[in-house]
PDB file of C-alpha atoms in Angstrom:
ATOM      1  CA  ALA Z 118       7.563  14.059  10.384  1.00  0.00           C
ATOM      2  CA  GLN Z 119       9.595  12.042   7.641  1.00  0.00           C
ATOM      3  CA  SER Z 120      10.397   8.408   8.429  1.00  0.00           C
ATOM      4  CA  VAL Z 121      11.433   5.212   6.957  1.00  0.00           C
ATOM      5  CA  THR Z 122      10.501   1.972   8.288  1.00  0.00           C
ATOM      6  CA  GLN Z 123      11.964  -1.493   7.613  1.00  0.00           C
ATOM      7  CA  PRO Z 124       9.351  -4.055   9.232  1.00  0.00           C
ATOM      8  CA  ASP Z 125      11.717  -6.987   9.007  1.00  0.00           C
ATOM      9  CA  ILE Z 126      14.870  -6.744  11.709  1.00  0.00           C
ATOM     10  CA  HIS Z 127      16.271  -9.997  10.705  1.00  0.00           C
ATOM     11  CA  ILE Z 128      15.710 -12.278   7.610  1.00  0.00           C
ATOM     12  CA  THR Z 129      17.291 -15.613   6.743  1.00  0.00           C
ATOM     13  CA  VAL Z 130      17.208 -17.056   3.174  1.00  0.00           C
ATOM     14  CA  SER Z 131      19.069 -19.934   1.629  1.00  0.00           C
ATOM     15  CA  GLU Z 132      21.660 -19.315  -1.094  1.00  0.00           C
ATOM     16  CA  GLY Z 133      20.144 -19.347  -4.386  1.00  0.00           C
ATOM     17  CA  ALA Z 134      16.641 -18.242  -2.891  1.00  0.00           C
ATOM     18  CA  SER Z 135      15.129 -15.089  -4.134  1.00  0.00           C
ATOM     19  CA  LEU Z 136      15.040 -11.946  -1.675  1.00  0.00           C
ATOM     20  CA  GLU Z 137      12.810  -9.102  -1.136  1.00  0.00           C
ATOM     21  CA  LEU Z 138      13.647  -6.733   1.920  1.00  0.00           C
ATOM     22  CA  ARG Z 139      10.728  -4.219   2.718  1.00  0.00           C
ATOM     23  CA  CYS Z 140      11.040  -0.295   3.159  1.00  0.00           C
ATOM     24  CA  ASN Z 141       8.048   2.098   4.004  1.00  0.00           C
ATOM     25  CA  TYR Z 142       8.472   5.711   3.822  1.00  0.00           C
ATOM     26  CA  SER Z 143       6.269   8.535   5.296  1.00  0.00           C
ATOM     27  CA  TYR Z 144       7.203  11.853   3.384  1.00  0.00           C
ATOM     28  CA  GLY Z 145       4.684  14.547   1.835  1.00  0.00           C
ATOM     29  CA  ALA Z 146       6.598  15.106  -1.354  1.00  0.00           C
ATOM     30  CA  THR Z 147       8.293  13.029  -3.820  1.00  0.00           C
ATOM     31  CA  PRO Z 148      11.015  11.191  -1.893  1.00  0.00           C
ATOM     32  CA  TYR Z 149      14.497  10.522  -3.043  1.00  0.00           C
ATOM     33  CA  LEU Z 150      14.937   6.950  -1.741  1.00  0.00           C
ATOM     34  CA  PHE Z 151      18.129   4.769  -1.351  1.00  0.00           C
ATOM     35  CA  TRP Z 152      19.405   1.429  -0.363  1.00  0.00           C
ATOM     36  CA  TYR Z 153      22.803   0.877   1.228  1.00  0.00           C
ATOM     37  CA  VAL Z 154      24.395  -2.266   2.515  1.00  0.00           C
ATOM     38  CA  GLN Z 155      26.800  -2.696   5.476  1.00  0.00           C
ATOM     39  CA  SER Z 156      29.202  -5.686   5.609  1.00  0.00           C
ATOM     40  CA  PRO Z 157      30.385  -6.440   9.227  1.00  0.00           C
ATOM     41  CA  GLY Z 158      33.087  -3.957  10.396  1.00  0.00           C
ATOM     42  CA  GLN Z 159      32.607  -1.826   7.059  1.00  0.00           C
ATOM     43  CA  GLY Z 160      31.247   1.409   6.202  1.00  0.00           C
ATOM     44  CA  LEU Z 161      28.159   1.690   4.090  1.00  0.00           C
ATOM     45  CA  GLN Z 162      27.835   1.208   0.450  1.00  0.00           C
ATOM     46  CA  LEU Z 163      25.200   2.871  -1.716  1.00  0.00           C
ATOM     47  CA  LEU Z 164      23.232  -0.034  -3.803  1.00  0.00           C
ATOM     48  CA  LEU Z 165      20.733   2.023  -5.687  1.00  0.00           C
ATOM     49  CA  LYS Z 166      18.689   5.009  -5.754  1.00  0.00           C
ATOM     50  CA  TYR Z 167      15.614   6.464  -7.086  1.00  0.00           C
ATOM     51  CA  PHE Z 168      14.651  10.058  -7.769  1.00  0.00           C
ATOM     52  CA  SER Z 169      11.994   9.856 -10.610  1.00  0.00           C
ATOM     53  CA  GLY Z 170      11.196   8.232 -13.831  1.00  0.00           C
ATOM     54  CA  ASP Z 171      10.964   4.403 -14.163  1.00  0.00           C
ATOM     55  CA  THR Z 172      10.008   3.077 -10.893  1.00  0.00           C
ATOM     56  CA  LEU Z 173      11.907  -0.107 -11.007  1.00  0.00           C
ATOM     57  CA  VAL Z 174      15.566   0.805 -10.545  1.00  0.00           C
ATOM     58  CA  GLN Z 175      18.865  -1.514 -11.028  1.00  0.00           C
ATOM     59  CA  GLY Z 176      21.720  -1.203  -8.468  1.00  0.00           C
ATOM     60  CA  ILE Z 177      25.094  -2.735  -8.286  1.00  0.00           C
ATOM     61  CA  LYS Z 178      25.533  -6.416  -7.281  1.00  0.00           C
ATOM     62  CA  GLY Z 179      22.297  -7.843  -8.862  1.00  0.00           C
ATOM     63  CA  PHE Z 180      19.705  -5.619  -6.715  1.00  0.00           C
ATOM     64  CA  GLU Z 181      16.961  -3.889  -7.792  1.00  0.00           C
ATOM     65  CA  ALA Z 182      14.335  -2.067  -6.201  1.00  0.00           C
ATOM     66  CA  GLU Z 183      10.771  -0.981  -6.872  1.00  0.00           C
ATOM     67  CA  PHE Z 184       9.032   2.366  -6.011  1.00  0.00           C
ATOM     68  CA  LYS Z 185       5.445   2.247  -5.256  1.00  0.00           C
ATOM     69  CA  ARG Z 186       3.778   5.389  -4.392  1.00  0.00           C
ATOM     70  CA  SER Z 187       0.325   3.959  -3.752  1.00  0.00           C
ATOM     71  CA  GLN Z 188       2.171   1.864  -1.049  1.00  0.00           C
ATOM     72  CA  SER Z 189       4.634   4.379   0.029  1.00  0.00           C
ATOM     73  CA  SER Z 190       7.140   1.501  -0.341  1.00  0.00           C
ATOM     74  CA  PHE Z 191      10.647   1.135  -2.090  1.00  0.00           C
ATOM     75  CA  ASN Z 192      11.320  -2.622  -1.552  1.00  0.00           C
ATOM     76  CA  LEU Z 193      14.854  -4.303  -2.338  1.00  0.00           C
ATOM     77  CA  ARG Z 194      14.907  -7.465  -4.352  1.00  0.00           C
ATOM     78  CA  LYS Z 195      17.462  -9.990  -5.751  1.00  0.00           C
ATOM     79  CA  PRO Z 196      16.371 -12.946  -7.430  1.00  0.00           C
ATOM     80  CA  SER Z 197      19.118 -15.269  -6.333  1.00  0.00           C
ATOM     81  CA  VAL Z 198      20.884 -14.612  -2.956  1.00  0.00           C
ATOM     82  CA  HIS Z 199      24.648 -15.323  -2.579  1.00  0.00           C
ATOM     83  CA  TRP Z 200      26.549 -16.208   0.663  1.00  0.00           C
ATOM     84  CA  SER Z 201      28.384 -12.850   0.387  1.00  0.00           C
ATOM     85  CA  ASP Z 202      25.039 -10.952   0.328  1.00  0.00           C
ATOM     86  CA  ALA Z 203      24.744 -11.604   4.228  1.00  0.00           C
ATOM     87  CA  ALA Z 204      24.921  -7.994   5.753  1.00  0.00           C
ATOM     88  CA  GLU Z 205      22.765  -5.331   7.064  1.00  0.00           C
ATOM     89  CA  TYR Z 206      20.571  -3.418   4.560  1.00  0.00           C
ATOM     90  CA  PHE Z 207      19.259   0.319   5.113  1.00  0.00           C
ATOM     91  CA  CYS Z 208      16.691   2.029   3.439  1.00  0.00           C
ATOM     92  CA  ALA Z 209      16.937   5.793   3.388  1.00  0.00           C
ATOM     93  CA  VAL Z 210      15.149   8.914   2.249  1.00  0.00           C
ATOM     94  CA  VAL Z 211      16.512  12.448   1.769  1.00  0.00           C
ATOM     95  CA  ILE Z 212      14.303  14.986   3.165  1.00  0.00           C
ATOM     96  CA  SER Z 213      13.849  18.428   1.585  1.00  0.00           C
ATOM     97  CA  GLY Z 214      16.033  21.494   2.448  1.00  0.00           C
ATOM     98  CA  GLY Z 215      18.416  21.132  -0.320  1.00  0.00           C
ATOM     99  CA  TYR Z 216      20.950  19.432   1.398  1.00  0.00           C
ATOM    100  CA  ASN Z 217      21.642  15.725   1.600  1.00  0.00           C
ATOM    101  CA  LYS Z 218      20.062  14.828   4.889  1.00  0.00           C
ATOM    102  CA  LEU Z 219      19.401  11.158   4.985  1.00  0.00           C
ATOM    103  CA  ILE Z 220      17.105   9.593   7.255  1.00  0.00           C
ATOM    104  CA  PHE Z 221      17.819   5.961   7.733  1.00  0.00           C
ATOM    105  CA  GLY Z 222      15.499   3.193   8.526  1.00  0.00           C
ATOM    106  CA  ALA Z 223      16.520   0.799  11.392  1.00  0.00           C
ATOM    107  CA  GLY Z 224      18.304  -1.863   9.088  1.00  0.00           C
ATOM    108  CA  THR Z 225      17.603  -5.345   7.998  1.00  0.00           C
ATOM    109  CA  ARG Z 226      19.966  -7.970   9.106  1.00  0.00           C
ATOM    110  CA  LEU Z 227      20.371 -10.686   6.199  1.00  0.00           C
ATOM    111  CA  ALA Z 228      21.521 -14.018   7.005  1.00  0.00           C
ATOM    112  CA  VAL Z 229      22.293 -16.643   4.141  1.00  0.00           C
ATOM    113  CA  HIS Z 230      22.067 -20.139   4.660  1.00  0.00           C
ATOM    114  CA  PRO Z 231      24.384 -22.502   2.444  1.00  0.00           C
TER     115      PRO Z 231
ATOM    116  CA  ASP F 229      43.502   4.430  -2.730  1.00  0.00           C
ATOM    117  CA  THR F 230      41.004   4.712  -0.024  1.00  0.00           C
ATOM    118  CA  ALA F 231      38.392   6.972  -0.877  1.00  0.00           C
ATOM    119  CA  VAL F 232      37.186   8.215   2.531  1.00  0.00           C
ATOM    120  CA  SER F 233      39.518   7.300   5.398  1.00  0.00           C
ATOM    121  CA  GLN F 234      39.025   7.987   9.062  1.00  0.00           C
ATOM    122  CA  THR F 235      41.139   7.447  12.046  1.00  0.00           C
ATOM    123  CA  PRO F 236      41.479   5.749  14.436  1.00  0.00           C
ATOM    124  CA  LYS F 237      39.602   2.550  13.825  1.00  0.00           C
ATOM    125  CA  TYR F 238      39.076   2.000  17.480  1.00  0.00           C
ATOM    126  CA  LEU F 239      39.121   4.437  20.404  1.00  0.00           C
ATOM    127  CA  VAL F 240      38.814   3.304  24.047  1.00  0.00           C
ATOM    128  CA  THR F 241      39.049   6.007  26.388  1.00  0.00           C
ATOM    129  CA  GLN F 242      37.572   6.896  29.821  1.00  0.00           C
ATOM    130  CA  MET F 243      34.704   9.171  30.764  1.00  0.00           C
ATOM    131  CA  GLY F 244      35.717  12.788  31.188  1.00  0.00           C
ATOM    132  CA  ASN F 245      38.430  12.733  28.444  1.00  0.00           C
ATOM    133  CA  ASP F 246      38.705  14.738  25.259  1.00  0.00           C
ATOM    134  CA  LYS F 247      39.373  12.907  21.862  1.00  0.00           C
ATOM    135  CA  SER F 248      39.506  13.427  18.396  1.00  0.00           C
ATOM    136  CA  ILE F 249      38.390  11.489  15.323  1.00  0.00           C
ATOM    137  CA  LYS F 250      39.954  12.306  11.762  1.00  0.00           C
ATOM    138  CA  CYS F 251      38.500  12.031   8.273  1.00  0.00           C
ATOM    139  CA  GLU F 252      39.808  12.696   4.957  1.00  0.00           C
ATOM    140  CA  GLN F 253      38.400  12.014   1.546  1.00  0.00           C
ATOM    141  CA  ASN F 254      40.343  12.076  -1.922  1.00  0.00           C
ATOM    142  CA  LEU F 255      37.282  12.180  -4.149  1.00  0.00           C
ATOM    143  CA  GLY F 256      37.094  15.825  -4.549  1.00  0.00           C
ATOM    144  CA  HIS F 257      33.802  15.937  -2.897  1.00  0.00           C
ATOM    145  CA  ASP F 258      32.245  19.286  -1.634  1.00  0.00           C
ATOM    146  CA  THR F 259      30.209  17.837   1.199  1.00  0.00           C
ATOM    147  CA  MET F 260      31.206  15.801   4.247  1.00  0.00           C
ATOM    148  CA  TYR F 261      29.342  14.108   7.039  1.00  0.00           C
ATOM    149  CA  TRP F 262      29.576  12.651  10.532  1.00  0.00           C
ATOM    150  CA  TYR F 263      27.134   9.985  11.338  1.00  0.00           C
ATOM    151  CA  LYS F 264      26.715   8.064  14.409  1.00  0.00           C
ATOM    152  CA  GLN F 265      25.624   4.368  14.620  1.00  0.00           C
ATOM    153  CA  ASP F 266      24.259   3.072  18.076  1.00  0.00           C
ATOM    154  CA  SER F 267      24.656  -0.402  19.654  1.00  0.00           C
ATOM    155  CA  LYS F 268      21.080  -1.257  17.802  1.00  0.00           C
ATOM    156  CA  LYS F 269      22.777  -0.125  14.417  1.00  0.00           C
ATOM    157  CA  PHE F 270      20.605   2.832  14.054  1.00  0.00           C
ATOM    158  CA  LEU F 271      22.269   5.492  12.040  1.00  0.00           C
ATOM    159  CA  LYS F 272      21.776   9.186  12.689  1.00  0.00           C
ATOM    160  CA  ILE F 273      23.224  12.018  10.989  1.00  0.00           C
ATOM    161  CA  MET F 274      25.114  14.586  13.150  1.00  0.00           C
ATOM    162  CA  PHE F 275      26.935  17.077  11.059  1.00  0.00           C
ATOM    163  CA  SER F 276      27.409  18.025   7.524  1.00  0.00           C
ATOM    164  CA  TYR F 277      29.865  20.559   5.877  1.00  0.00           C
ATOM    165  CA  ASN F 278      29.845  21.790   2.454  1.00  0.00           C
ATOM    166  CA  ASN F 279      33.063  23.440   1.215  1.00  0.00           C
ATOM    167  CA  LYS F 280      34.060  24.014   4.958  1.00  0.00           C
ATOM    168  CA  GLU F 281      30.783  25.397   5.898  1.00  0.00           C
ATOM    169  CA  LEU F 282      28.580  23.870   8.337  1.00  0.00           C
ATOM    170  CA  ILE F 283      25.050  23.090   6.737  1.00  0.00           C
ATOM    171  CA  ILE F 284      23.772  20.274   8.928  1.00  0.00           C
ATOM    172  CA  ASN F 285      23.705  20.322  12.702  1.00  0.00           C
ATOM    173  CA  GLU F 286      21.575  17.850  14.495  1.00  0.00           C
ATOM    174  CA  THR F 287      20.411  17.960  18.138  1.00  0.00           C
ATOM    175  CA  VAL F 288      24.099  16.872  19.192  1.00  0.00           C
ATOM    176  CA  PRO F 289      25.536  17.950  22.559  1.00  0.00           C
ATOM    177  CA  ASN F 290      27.896  20.903  22.177  1.00  0.00           C
ATOM    178  CA  ARG F 291      30.436  18.802  23.368  1.00  0.00           C
ATOM    179  CA  PHE F 292      30.887  17.413  19.829  1.00  0.00           C
ATOM    180  CA  SER F 293      32.577  19.984  17.757  1.00  0.00           C
ATOM    181  CA  PRO F 294      33.395  19.200  14.022  1.00  0.00           C
ATOM    182  CA  LYS F 295      35.969  21.078  12.364  1.00  0.00           C
ATOM    183  CA  SER F 296      36.730  21.268   8.652  1.00  0.00           C
ATOM    184  CA  PRO F 297      40.245  22.768   7.957  1.00  0.00           C
ATOM    185  CA  ASP F 298      39.782  22.334   4.277  1.00  0.00           C
ATOM    186  CA  LYS F 299      37.087  20.611   1.945  1.00  0.00           C
ATOM    187  CA  ALA F 300      38.927  17.305   2.112  1.00  0.00           C
ATOM    188  CA  HIS F 301      38.981  17.084   5.659  1.00  0.00           C
ATOM    189  CA  LEU F 302      36.107  16.872   8.446  1.00  0.00           C
ATOM    190  CA  ASN F 303      37.318  16.136  12.087  1.00  0.00           C
ATOM    191  CA  LEU F 304      35.206  15.568  15.078  1.00  0.00           C
ATOM    192  CA  HIS F 305      36.314  16.505  18.409  1.00  0.00           C
ATOM    193  CA  ILE F 306      34.651  15.322  21.602  1.00  0.00           C
ATOM    194  CA  ASN F 307      34.878  16.925  25.128  1.00  0.00           C
ATOM    195  CA  SER F 308      33.948  15.384  28.432  1.00  0.00           C
ATOM    196  CA  LEU F 309      33.259  12.002  27.100  1.00  0.00           C
ATOM    197  CA  GLU F 310      30.144  10.178  28.338  1.00  0.00           C
ATOM    198  CA  LEU F 311      29.268   6.496  28.379  1.00  0.00           C
ATOM    199  CA  GLY F 312      26.373   7.286  26.055  1.00  0.00           C
ATOM    200  CA  ASP F 313      28.950   8.383  23.471  1.00  0.00           C
ATOM    201  CA  SER F 314      29.959   4.757  22.931  1.00  0.00           C
ATOM    202  CA  ALA F 315      29.056   4.323  19.257  1.00  0.00           C
ATOM    203  CA  VAL F 316      30.701   3.820  15.806  1.00  0.00           C
ATOM    204  CA  TYR F 317      31.268   7.002  14.136  1.00  0.00           C
ATOM    205  CA  PHE F 318      31.151   7.148  10.109  1.00  0.00           C
ATOM    206  CA  CYS F 319      32.359   9.991   8.017  1.00  0.00           C
ATOM    207  CA  ALA F 320      31.096  10.252   4.425  1.00  0.00           C
ATOM    208  CA  SER F 321      31.368  12.308   1.583  1.00  0.00           C
ATOM    209  CA  SER F 322      29.250  13.408  -1.534  1.00  0.00           C
ATOM    210  CA  GLN F 323      28.763  16.028  -4.080  1.00  0.00           C
ATOM    211  CA  VAL F 324      26.132  18.689  -2.854  1.00  0.00           C
ATOM    212  CA  GLY F 325      22.477  18.164  -3.985  1.00  0.00           C
ATOM    213  CA  ARG F 326      19.568  16.150  -3.023  1.00  0.00           C
ATOM    214  CA  GLU F 327      20.354  13.625  -5.930  1.00  0.00           C
ATOM    215  CA  ASN F 328      23.815  13.019  -4.291  1.00  0.00           C
ATOM    216  CA  PRO F 329      23.677  11.089  -1.068  1.00  0.00           C
ATOM    217  CA  PRO F 330      26.587  10.085   0.737  1.00  0.00           C
ATOM    218  CA  LEU F 331      28.232   7.760  -1.593  1.00  0.00           C
ATOM    219  CA  HIS F 332      31.426   7.005   0.130  1.00  0.00           C
ATOM    220  CA  PHE F 333      31.708   5.914   3.727  1.00  0.00           C
ATOM    221  CA  GLY F 334      34.823   5.290   5.743  1.00  0.00           C
ATOM    222  CA  ASN F 335      35.187   2.195   7.695  1.00  0.00           C
ATOM    223  CA  GLY F 336      33.844   3.750  10.880  1.00  0.00           C
ATOM    224  CA  THR F 337      35.487   4.358  14.330  1.00  0.00           C
ATOM    225  CA  ARG F 338      34.388   2.373  17.056  1.00  0.00           C
ATOM    226  CA  LEU F 339      34.466   4.410  20.106  1.00  0.00           C
ATOM    227  CA  THR F 340      34.122   2.816  23.754  1.00  0.00           C
ATOM    228  CA  VAL F 341      33.925   4.913  26.717  1.00  0.00           C
ATOM    229  CA  THR F 342      34.649   3.206  29.987  1.00  0.00           C
TER     230      THR F 342
END
């Protein structure tokens, strides 16, 4: 069955430090992959998406993610974290069927130290 | 203008009651969704409608009944509420197609069943 794993439940980084959030997927065909961010008390916001082509995708707020088929991974990165990046981050994959049935990972909570 | 708005923001009710959550999107999207986020932040799709037609119906108790009077609205009615229904419910919208994931989420309705 299709699944998404985010191995890190909670990550803490210092402001200005680099960030990498891990995401692994289990899906037979070429996946459609996404990263979302959820700020406290808010809905989800799409950061970036990957369908095909260049395996390094750029998103909003200075985030990028790299698709590595050999590792079944789609890790999210940011070179310099800002305090406002503290939030919950979700990786997701769309499974086949023609409709947008997103399967979400369990999320990674990011805390940023000043 | 808010893209996806859902009401109420908070809903506290007793077991056995019937309640509704309303959702409206002003983006002209064809597809709308209901997601449930549990206390551990795990997100799971419940329903999806495309142009008022039900296209995704996950394993959800039949106490939950979505209704889409038009493609801009998707309401969620819950009968005979149970303690386990306590969660945050998110409405979302997108255009149809696997490359179009839920782009806009509402800010959620926190349902507490006592």
